């Protein structure tokens, strides 16, 4: 797969016909999931295009999170750990996961990152490589998938890249403060999300103005409560309870 899609996965190996291409990754993901469940950590796979605002959302989250929350993050990128540096400056213990030419994080890299994070934490953000394709199919051991979509990207993105939105437990619609300047048709965009998501749930936010951040913090708190006792859920299952689909402009 990776030889043909060009993502540069360094672990391409010969396999028997019929064996799942993702079998080894899924084994490692389950290992990650067990460790995170034992420590009662909520792990979120944060995905989205380059520049959609993933790092900015986490910076704003650090500024608004209750003092009792113990945050940590991993930030994936092809080169540099600049996003991880930004998160550390915001007060989130973070490690950079440099993939080289691979366009996604995998369970092996996340496992390495878990060993590099020293401070105790109960909420882990896995900031994936900017991409709307490959990250959708790699299980990392997370509890839930959060997909960020900027209003600057166009209303048709859910239709053009349906897989990642089909796997999303929540879509964070970012840069909502730019809508008046762009003329984005929010009703059309939300309708497209409803068409592709099995259980559409969207929070509209602006990390710059703080709009919608209270809803985001509430969603995180709900999810934290869900993992405070027992094991984590399979990220490939049908999405569970989370916020309502916001009407345009709410």
PDB file of C-alpha atoms in Angstrom:
ATOM      1  CA  UNK A   1       0.000   0.000   0.000  1.00  0.00           C
ATOM      2  CA  UNK A   2       2.628   2.528   1.044  1.00  0.00           C
ATOM      3  CA  UNK A   3       4.777   1.783  -1.999  1.00  0.00           C
ATOM      4  CA  UNK A   4       1.898   2.785  -4.236  1.00  0.00           C
ATOM      5  CA  UNK A   5       0.430   5.692  -2.259  1.00  0.00           C
ATOM      6  CA  UNK A   6       3.826   7.323  -1.765  1.00  0.00           C
ATOM      7  CA  UNK A   7       3.569   7.911   1.979  1.00  0.00           C
ATOM      8  CA  UNK A   8       7.033   6.464   2.558  1.00  0.00           C
ATOM      9  CA  UNK A   9       6.216   4.077   5.374  1.00  0.00           C
ATOM     10  CA  UNK A  10       9.651   2.709   6.443  1.00  0.00           C
ATOM     11  CA  UNK A  11       8.254  -0.636   7.601  1.00  0.00           C
ATOM     12  CA  UNK A  12       7.031  -2.090   4.313  1.00  0.00           C
ATOM     13  CA  UNK A  13       7.662  -5.841   4.562  1.00  0.00           C
ATOM     14  CA  UNK A  14       6.721  -8.913   2.505  1.00  0.00           C
ATOM     15  CA  UNK A  15       3.533 -10.568   3.795  1.00  0.00           C
ATOM     16  CA  UNK A  16       1.530 -13.664   3.038  1.00  0.00           C
ATOM     17  CA  UNK A  17      -1.424 -13.048   0.770  1.00  0.00           C
ATOM     18  CA  UNK A  18      -4.549 -12.616   2.855  1.00  0.00           C
ATOM     19  CA  UNK A  19      -2.765 -11.177   5.895  1.00  0.00           C
ATOM     20  CA  UNK A  20      -3.999  -7.740   6.845  1.00  0.00           C
ATOM     21  CA  UNK A  21      -1.600  -4.976   5.873  1.00  0.00           C
ATOM     22  CA  UNK A  22      -2.404  -3.300   9.163  1.00  0.00           C
ATOM     23  CA  UNK A  23      -2.204  -6.394  11.354  1.00  0.00           C
ATOM     24  CA  UNK A  24       1.084  -5.525  13.082  1.00  0.00           C
ATOM     25  CA  UNK A  25       0.048  -1.909  13.575  1.00  0.00           C
ATOM     26  CA  UNK A  26      -3.242  -3.023  15.119  1.00  0.00           C
ATOM     27  CA  UNK A  27      -1.408  -5.334  17.544  1.00  0.00           C
ATOM     28  CA  UNK A  28       0.750  -2.436  18.678  1.00  0.00           C
ATOM     29  CA  UNK A  29      -2.294  -0.189  18.926  1.00  0.00           C
ATOM     30  CA  UNK A  30      -3.985  -2.663  21.239  1.00  0.00           C
ATOM     31  CA  UNK A  31      -0.830  -2.699  23.376  1.00  0.00           C
ATOM     32  CA  UNK A  32      -0.986   1.112  23.591  1.00  0.00           C
ATOM     33  CA  UNK A  33      -4.695   0.970  24.396  1.00  0.00           C
ATOM     34  CA  UNK A  34      -4.163  -1.416  27.290  1.00  0.00           C
ATOM     35  CA  UNK A  35      -1.487   0.789  28.857  1.00  0.00           C
ATOM     36  CA  UNK A  36      -3.576   3.930  28.455  1.00  0.00           C
ATOM     37  CA  UNK A  37      -6.612   2.185  29.957  1.00  0.00           C
ATOM     38  CA  UNK A  38      -4.601   1.000  32.960  1.00  0.00           C
ATOM     39  CA  UNK A  39      -3.579   4.606  33.648  1.00  0.00           C
ATOM     40  CA  UNK A  40      -7.105   5.906  32.911  1.00  0.00           C
ATOM     41  CA  UNK A  41      -5.819   8.212  30.197  1.00  0.00           C
ATOM     42  CA  UNK A  42      -8.137   9.727  27.607  1.00  0.00           C
ATOM     43  CA  UNK A  43      -6.230   9.607  24.292  1.00  0.00           C
ATOM     44  CA  UNK A  44      -7.510  11.554  21.288  1.00  0.00           C
ATOM     45  CA  UNK A  45      -6.278  11.194  17.718  1.00  0.00           C
ATOM     46  CA  UNK A  46      -6.432  14.769  16.374  1.00  0.00           C
ATOM     47  CA  UNK A  47      -6.425  14.781  12.563  1.00  0.00           C
ATOM     48  CA  UNK A  48      -6.820  17.392   9.859  1.00  0.00           C
ATOM     49  CA  UNK A  49      -5.176  19.180   6.958  1.00  0.00           C
ATOM     50  CA  UNK A  50      -1.959  21.194   7.334  1.00  0.00           C
ATOM     51  CA  UNK A  51      -2.851  24.623   8.663  1.00  0.00           C
ATOM     52  CA  UNK A  52      -6.360  23.760   9.842  1.00  0.00           C
ATOM     53  CA  UNK A  53      -5.486  24.883  13.380  1.00  0.00           C
ATOM     54  CA  UNK A  54      -4.700  21.709  15.328  1.00  0.00           C
ATOM     55  CA  UNK A  55      -1.820  23.214  17.290  1.00  0.00           C
ATOM     56  CA  UNK A  56      -3.690  26.477  17.871  1.00  0.00           C
ATOM     57  CA  UNK A  57      -6.648  24.535  19.283  1.00  0.00           C
ATOM     58  CA  UNK A  58      -4.381  22.745  21.753  1.00  0.00           C
ATOM     59  CA  UNK A  59      -2.730  26.020  22.779  1.00  0.00           C
ATOM     60  CA  UNK A  60      -6.163  27.502  23.464  1.00  0.00           C
ATOM     61  CA  UNK A  61      -7.149  24.322  25.313  1.00  0.00           C
ATOM     62  CA  UNK A  62      -4.149  24.643  27.611  1.00  0.00           C
ATOM     63  CA  UNK A  63      -5.173  28.207  28.441  1.00  0.00           C
ATOM     64  CA  UNK A  64      -8.763  27.213  29.318  1.00  0.00           C
ATOM     65  CA  UNK A  65      -8.393  23.742  30.835  1.00  0.00           C
ATOM     66  CA  UNK A  66      -9.249  23.298  34.522  1.00  0.00           C
ATOM     67  CA  UNK A  67      -6.199  23.226  36.770  1.00  0.00           C
ATOM     68  CA  UNK A  68      -6.960  19.617  37.712  1.00  0.00           C
ATOM     69  CA  UNK A  69      -6.415  18.394  34.132  1.00  0.00           C
ATOM     70  CA  UNK A  70      -3.020  16.863  33.419  1.00  0.00           C
ATOM     71  CA  UNK A  71      -2.413  17.386  29.714  1.00  0.00           C
ATOM     72  CA  UNK A  72       0.190  15.844  27.430  1.00  0.00           C
ATOM     73  CA  UNK A  73       0.664  15.744  23.688  1.00  0.00           C
ATOM     74  CA  UNK A  74       2.502  14.135  20.807  1.00  0.00           C
ATOM     75  CA  UNK A  75       2.910  16.147  17.648  1.00  0.00           C
ATOM     76  CA  UNK A  76       3.615  14.378  14.350  1.00  0.00           C
ATOM     77  CA  UNK A  77       5.227  16.017  11.352  1.00  0.00           C
ATOM     78  CA  UNK A  78       7.431  15.055   8.443  1.00  0.00           C
ATOM     79  CA  UNK A  79      10.239  17.337   9.627  1.00  0.00           C
ATOM     80  CA  UNK A  80      10.990  19.479  12.730  1.00  0.00           C
ATOM     81  CA  UNK A  81       9.261  19.450  16.091  1.00  0.00           C
ATOM     82  CA  UNK A  82       8.110  23.057  15.908  1.00  0.00           C
ATOM     83  CA  UNK A  83       4.520  22.177  16.823  1.00  0.00           C
ATOM     84  CA  UNK A  84       5.705  20.283  19.902  1.00  0.00           C
ATOM     85  CA  UNK A  85       7.801  23.304  20.870  1.00  0.00           C
ATOM     86  CA  UNK A  86       4.710  25.519  20.596  1.00  0.00           C
ATOM     87  CA  UNK A  87       2.775  23.159  22.841  1.00  0.00           C
ATOM     88  CA  UNK A  88       5.546  23.080  25.422  1.00  0.00           C
ATOM     89  CA  UNK A  89       5.576  26.889  25.480  1.00  0.00           C
ATOM     90  CA  UNK A  90       1.815  26.733  26.081  1.00  0.00           C
ATOM     91  CA  UNK A  91       2.424  24.540  29.119  1.00  0.00           C
ATOM     92  CA  UNK A  92       1.644  21.110  27.650  1.00  0.00           C
ATOM     93  CA  UNK A  93       4.352  18.444  28.058  1.00  0.00           C
ATOM     94  CA  UNK A  94       4.863  17.365  24.456  1.00  0.00           C
ATOM     95  CA  UNK A  95       7.131  15.235  22.300  1.00  0.00           C
ATOM     96  CA  UNK A  96       7.691  15.622  18.592  1.00  0.00           C
ATOM     97  CA  UNK A  97       7.301  12.554  16.382  1.00  0.00           C
ATOM     98  CA  UNK A  98       9.181  13.110  13.134  1.00  0.00           C
ATOM     99  CA  UNK A  99       8.057  10.709  10.410  1.00  0.00           C
ATOM    100  CA  UNK A 100      10.481  11.592   7.609  1.00  0.00           C
ATOM    101  CA  UNK A 101       8.413  10.881   4.507  1.00  0.00           C
ATOM    102  CA  UNK A 102       5.494   9.027   6.126  1.00  0.00           C
ATOM    103  CA  UNK A 103       2.223  10.974   5.912  1.00  0.00           C
ATOM    104  CA  UNK A 104       0.700   9.590   9.126  1.00  0.00           C
ATOM    105  CA  UNK A 105       1.487   8.455  12.635  1.00  0.00           C
ATOM    106  CA  UNK A 106       1.314   4.764  13.461  1.00  0.00           C
ATOM    107  CA  UNK A 107       1.049   2.781  16.675  1.00  0.00           C
ATOM    108  CA  UNK A 108       4.814   2.166  16.791  1.00  0.00           C
ATOM    109  CA  UNK A 109       5.588   5.891  16.843  1.00  0.00           C
ATOM    110  CA  UNK A 110       2.914   6.544  19.447  1.00  0.00           C
ATOM    111  CA  UNK A 111       4.330   3.789  21.657  1.00  0.00           C
ATOM    112  CA  UNK A 112       7.739   5.446  21.424  1.00  0.00           C
ATOM    113  CA  UNK A 113       6.179   8.767  22.338  1.00  0.00           C
ATOM    114  CA  UNK A 114       4.488   7.276  25.390  1.00  0.00           C
ATOM    115  CA  UNK A 115       7.897   6.250  26.726  1.00  0.00           C
ATOM    116  CA  UNK A 116       9.290   9.743  26.094  1.00  0.00           C
ATOM    117  CA  UNK A 117       6.538  11.517  28.024  1.00  0.00           C
ATOM    118  CA  UNK A 118       7.711  11.693  31.631  1.00  0.00           C
ATOM    119  CA  UNK A 119       5.128  13.775  33.484  1.00  0.00           C
ATOM    120  CA  UNK A 120       1.944  12.012  34.665  1.00  0.00           C
ATOM    121  CA  UNK A 121      -1.043  12.834  32.491  1.00  0.00           C
ATOM    122  CA  UNK A 122      -4.681  11.853  32.091  1.00  0.00           C
ATOM    123  CA  UNK A 123      -5.514  13.577  28.783  1.00  0.00           C
ATOM    124  CA  UNK A 124      -3.294  12.839  25.786  1.00  0.00           C
ATOM    125  CA  UNK A 125      -3.608  14.667  22.479  1.00  0.00           C
ATOM    126  CA  UNK A 126      -2.047  12.810  19.548  1.00  0.00           C
ATOM    127  CA  UNK A 127      -1.656  15.540  16.941  1.00  0.00           C
ATOM    128  CA  UNK A 128      -1.379  13.593  13.709  1.00  0.00           C
ATOM    129  CA  UNK A 129       0.473  14.585  10.560  1.00  0.00           C
ATOM    130  CA  UNK A 130      -1.468  17.101   8.478  1.00  0.00           C
ATOM    131  CA  UNK A 131      -3.353  14.896   6.014  1.00  0.00           C
ATOM    132  CA  UNK A 132      -6.977  13.961   5.256  1.00  0.00           C
ATOM    133  CA  UNK A 133      -6.207  10.482   3.876  1.00  0.00           C
ATOM    134  CA  UNK A 134      -3.745   8.063   5.509  1.00  0.00           C
ATOM    135  CA  UNK A 135      -4.248   8.962   9.220  1.00  0.00           C
ATOM    136  CA  UNK A 136      -7.843   7.737   9.026  1.00  0.00           C
ATOM    137  CA  UNK A 137      -6.913   4.067   8.682  1.00  0.00           C
ATOM    138  CA  UNK A 138      -4.156   3.759  11.326  1.00  0.00           C
ATOM    139  CA  UNK A 139      -5.319   2.748  14.790  1.00  0.00           C
ATOM    140  CA  UNK A 140      -3.016   4.315  17.401  1.00  0.00           C
ATOM    141  CA  UNK A 141      -4.701   2.996  20.541  1.00  0.00           C
ATOM    142  CA  UNK A 142      -6.820   6.126  20.977  1.00  0.00           C
ATOM    143  CA  UNK A 143     -10.213   6.445  22.617  1.00  0.00           C
ATOM    144  CA  UNK A 144     -11.687   8.726  19.995  1.00  0.00           C
ATOM    145  CA  UNK A 145     -10.969  10.438  16.686  1.00  0.00           C
ATOM    146  CA  UNK A 146     -11.294  14.202  16.398  1.00  0.00           C
ATOM    147  CA  UNK A 147     -11.097  15.691  12.905  1.00  0.00           C
ATOM    148  CA  UNK A 148     -10.454  19.405  12.462  1.00  0.00           C
ATOM    149  CA  UNK A 149     -11.846  21.125   9.401  1.00  0.00           C
ATOM    150  CA  UNK A 150     -11.152  24.800   8.777  1.00  0.00           C
ATOM    151  CA  UNK A 151     -13.805  26.970   7.150  1.00  0.00           C
ATOM    152  CA  UNK A 152     -11.025  28.111   4.788  1.00  0.00           C
ATOM    153  CA  UNK A 153     -10.780  24.641   3.211  1.00  0.00           C
ATOM    154  CA  UNK A 154     -14.078  24.651   1.325  1.00  0.00           C
ATOM    155  CA  UNK A 155     -17.547  23.257   1.973  1.00  0.00           C
ATOM    156  CA  UNK A 156     -16.960  20.139  -0.160  1.00  0.00           C
ATOM    157  CA  UNK A 157     -14.091  18.601   1.840  1.00  0.00           C
ATOM    158  CA  UNK A 158     -16.322  16.037   3.622  1.00  0.00           C
ATOM    159  CA  UNK A 159     -17.517  14.753   0.241  1.00  0.00           C
ATOM    160  CA  UNK A 160     -14.027  14.655  -1.266  1.00  0.00           C
ATOM    161  CA  UNK A 161     -12.399  12.932   1.750  1.00  0.00           C
ATOM    162  CA  UNK A 162     -15.269  10.957   3.311  1.00  0.00           C
ATOM    163  CA  UNK A 163     -13.243   8.213   5.031  1.00  0.00           C
ATOM    164  CA  UNK A 164     -11.655  10.399   7.691  1.00  0.00           C
ATOM    165  CA  UNK A 165     -15.028  11.963   8.540  1.00  0.00           C
ATOM    166  CA  UNK A 166     -16.700   8.543   8.660  1.00  0.00           C
ATOM    167  CA  UNK A 167     -14.203   7.579  11.386  1.00  0.00           C
ATOM    168  CA  UNK A 168     -14.641  10.811  13.349  1.00  0.00           C
ATOM    169  CA  UNK A 169     -16.299  10.891  16.763  1.00  0.00           C
ATOM    170  CA  UNK A 170     -16.259  14.674  16.553  1.00  0.00           C
ATOM    171  CA  UNK A 171     -15.513  17.321  13.933  1.00  0.00           C
ATOM    172  CA  UNK A 172     -14.080  20.597  15.189  1.00  0.00           C
ATOM    173  CA  UNK A 173     -14.939  23.275  12.647  1.00  0.00           C
ATOM    174  CA  UNK A 174     -12.169  25.803  13.107  1.00  0.00           C
ATOM    175  CA  UNK A 175     -11.489  29.467  12.264  1.00  0.00           C
ATOM    176  CA  UNK A 176     -15.195  30.179  12.544  1.00  0.00           C
ATOM    177  CA  UNK A 177     -14.396  33.882  13.023  1.00  0.00           C
ATOM    178  CA  UNK A 178     -13.373  34.069   9.343  1.00  0.00           C
ATOM    179  CA  UNK A 179     -16.805  33.106   7.976  1.00  0.00           C
ATOM    180  CA  UNK A 180     -17.972  36.723   7.479  1.00  0.00           C
ATOM    181  CA  UNK A 181     -14.836  37.450   5.456  1.00  0.00           C
ATOM    182  CA  UNK A 182     -14.940  34.282   3.340  1.00  0.00           C
ATOM    183  CA  UNK A 183     -18.621  33.900   2.604  1.00  0.00           C
ATOM    184  CA  UNK A 184     -18.473  30.245   3.644  1.00  0.00           C
ATOM    185  CA  UNK A 185     -21.847  28.513   3.346  1.00  0.00           C
ATOM    186  CA  UNK A 186     -21.996  26.895   6.788  1.00  0.00           C
ATOM    187  CA  UNK A 187     -25.366  25.272   6.187  1.00  0.00           C
ATOM    188  CA  UNK A 188     -24.020  23.547   3.071  1.00  0.00           C
ATOM    189  CA  UNK A 189     -20.848  22.482   4.889  1.00  0.00           C
ATOM    190  CA  UNK A 190     -22.757  21.036   7.848  1.00  0.00           C
ATOM    191  CA  UNK A 191     -25.107  19.280   5.450  1.00  0.00           C
ATOM    192  CA  UNK A 192     -22.142  17.607   3.755  1.00  0.00           C
ATOM    193  CA  UNK A 193     -20.858  16.425   7.120  1.00  0.00           C
ATOM    194  CA  UNK A 194     -24.275  14.958   7.880  1.00  0.00           C
ATOM    195  CA  UNK A 195     -24.129  13.058   4.601  1.00  0.00           C
ATOM    196  CA  UNK A 196     -20.848  11.273   5.376  1.00  0.00           C
ATOM    197  CA  UNK A 197     -20.708  10.957   9.197  1.00  0.00           C
ATOM    198  CA  UNK A 198     -22.621   8.024  10.732  1.00  0.00           C
ATOM    199  CA  UNK A 199     -23.487  10.156  13.784  1.00  0.00           C
ATOM    200  CA  UNK A 200     -22.739  13.816  12.945  1.00  0.00           C
ATOM    201  CA  UNK A 201     -21.299  15.853  15.805  1.00  0.00           C
ATOM    202  CA  UNK A 202     -19.665  19.229  15.233  1.00  0.00           C
ATOM    203  CA  UNK A 203     -18.306  21.985  17.450  1.00  0.00           C
ATOM    204  CA  UNK A 204     -17.625  25.336  15.830  1.00  0.00           C
ATOM    205  CA  UNK A 205     -14.609  27.101  17.329  1.00  0.00           C
ATOM    206  CA  UNK A 206     -12.198  29.959  16.937  1.00  0.00           C
ATOM    207  CA  UNK A 207      -8.948  29.510  18.821  1.00  0.00           C
ATOM    208  CA  UNK A 208      -8.237  33.200  18.204  1.00  0.00           C
ATOM    209  CA  UNK A 209     -11.450  34.647  19.676  1.00  0.00           C
ATOM    210  CA  UNK A 210     -12.361  31.780  22.009  1.00  0.00           C
ATOM    211  CA  UNK A 211     -15.735  31.191  20.351  1.00  0.00           C
ATOM    212  CA  UNK A 212     -16.947  27.629  20.940  1.00  0.00           C
ATOM    213  CA  UNK A 213     -14.072  26.734  23.253  1.00  0.00           C
ATOM    214  CA  UNK A 214     -16.423  26.190  26.202  1.00  0.00           C
ATOM    215  CA  UNK A 215     -18.257  23.522  24.169  1.00  0.00           C
ATOM    216  CA  UNK A 216     -14.923  21.884  23.339  1.00  0.00           C
ATOM    217  CA  UNK A 217     -13.861  21.851  27.000  1.00  0.00           C
ATOM    218  CA  UNK A 218     -17.246  20.385  27.979  1.00  0.00           C
ATOM    219  CA  UNK A 219     -16.856  17.610  25.380  1.00  0.00           C
ATOM    220  CA  UNK A 220     -13.393  16.793  26.707  1.00  0.00           C
ATOM    221  CA  UNK A 221     -14.704  16.675  30.270  1.00  0.00           C
ATOM    222  CA  UNK A 222     -17.480  14.287  29.222  1.00  0.00           C
ATOM    223  CA  UNK A 223     -14.935  12.029  27.529  1.00  0.00           C
ATOM    224  CA  UNK A 224     -12.585  12.173  30.521  1.00  0.00           C
ATOM    225  CA  UNK A 225     -15.403  10.979  32.738  1.00  0.00           C
ATOM    226  CA  UNK A 226     -16.136   8.099  30.386  1.00  0.00           C
ATOM    227  CA  UNK A 227     -12.613   6.665  30.772  1.00  0.00           C
ATOM    228  CA  UNK A 228     -12.093   7.428  34.432  1.00  0.00           C
ATOM    229  CA  UNK A 229     -13.153   3.927  35.424  1.00  0.00           C
ATOM    230  CA  UNK A 230     -12.916   1.193  32.854  1.00  0.00           C
ATOM    231  CA  UNK A 231     -11.214   0.288  29.588  1.00  0.00           C
ATOM    232  CA  UNK A 232     -11.023   2.315  26.411  1.00  0.00           C
ATOM    233  CA  UNK A 233     -13.274   1.806  23.406  1.00  0.00           C
ATOM    234  CA  UNK A 234     -12.445   0.530  19.965  1.00  0.00           C
ATOM    235  CA  UNK A 235     -12.000   3.628  17.713  1.00  0.00           C
ATOM    236  CA  UNK A 236     -13.558   1.720  14.782  1.00  0.00           C
ATOM    237  CA  UNK A 237     -16.882   1.268  16.563  1.00  0.00           C
ATOM    238  CA  UNK A 238     -19.885   3.482  15.960  1.00  0.00           C
ATOM    239  CA  UNK A 239     -19.330   6.899  17.626  1.00  0.00           C
ATOM    240  CA  UNK A 240     -20.737   7.280  21.114  1.00  0.00           C
ATOM    241  CA  UNK A 241     -22.518  10.140  22.833  1.00  0.00           C
ATOM    242  CA  UNK A 242     -20.981  13.573  22.201  1.00  0.00           C
ATOM    243  CA  UNK A 243     -22.183  17.098  21.371  1.00  0.00           C
ATOM    244  CA  UNK A 244     -25.094  17.903  19.094  1.00  0.00           C
ATOM    245  CA  UNK A 245     -24.618  19.077  15.573  1.00  0.00           C
ATOM    246  CA  UNK A 246     -24.594  22.856  15.910  1.00  0.00           C
ATOM    247  CA  UNK A 247     -26.881  24.818  13.625  1.00  0.00           C
ATOM    248  CA  UNK A 248     -25.120  27.385  11.422  1.00  0.00           C
ATOM    249  CA  UNK A 249     -23.741  30.310  13.373  1.00  0.00           C
ATOM    250  CA  UNK A 250     -24.533  28.913  16.821  1.00  0.00           C
TER     251      UNK A 250
END
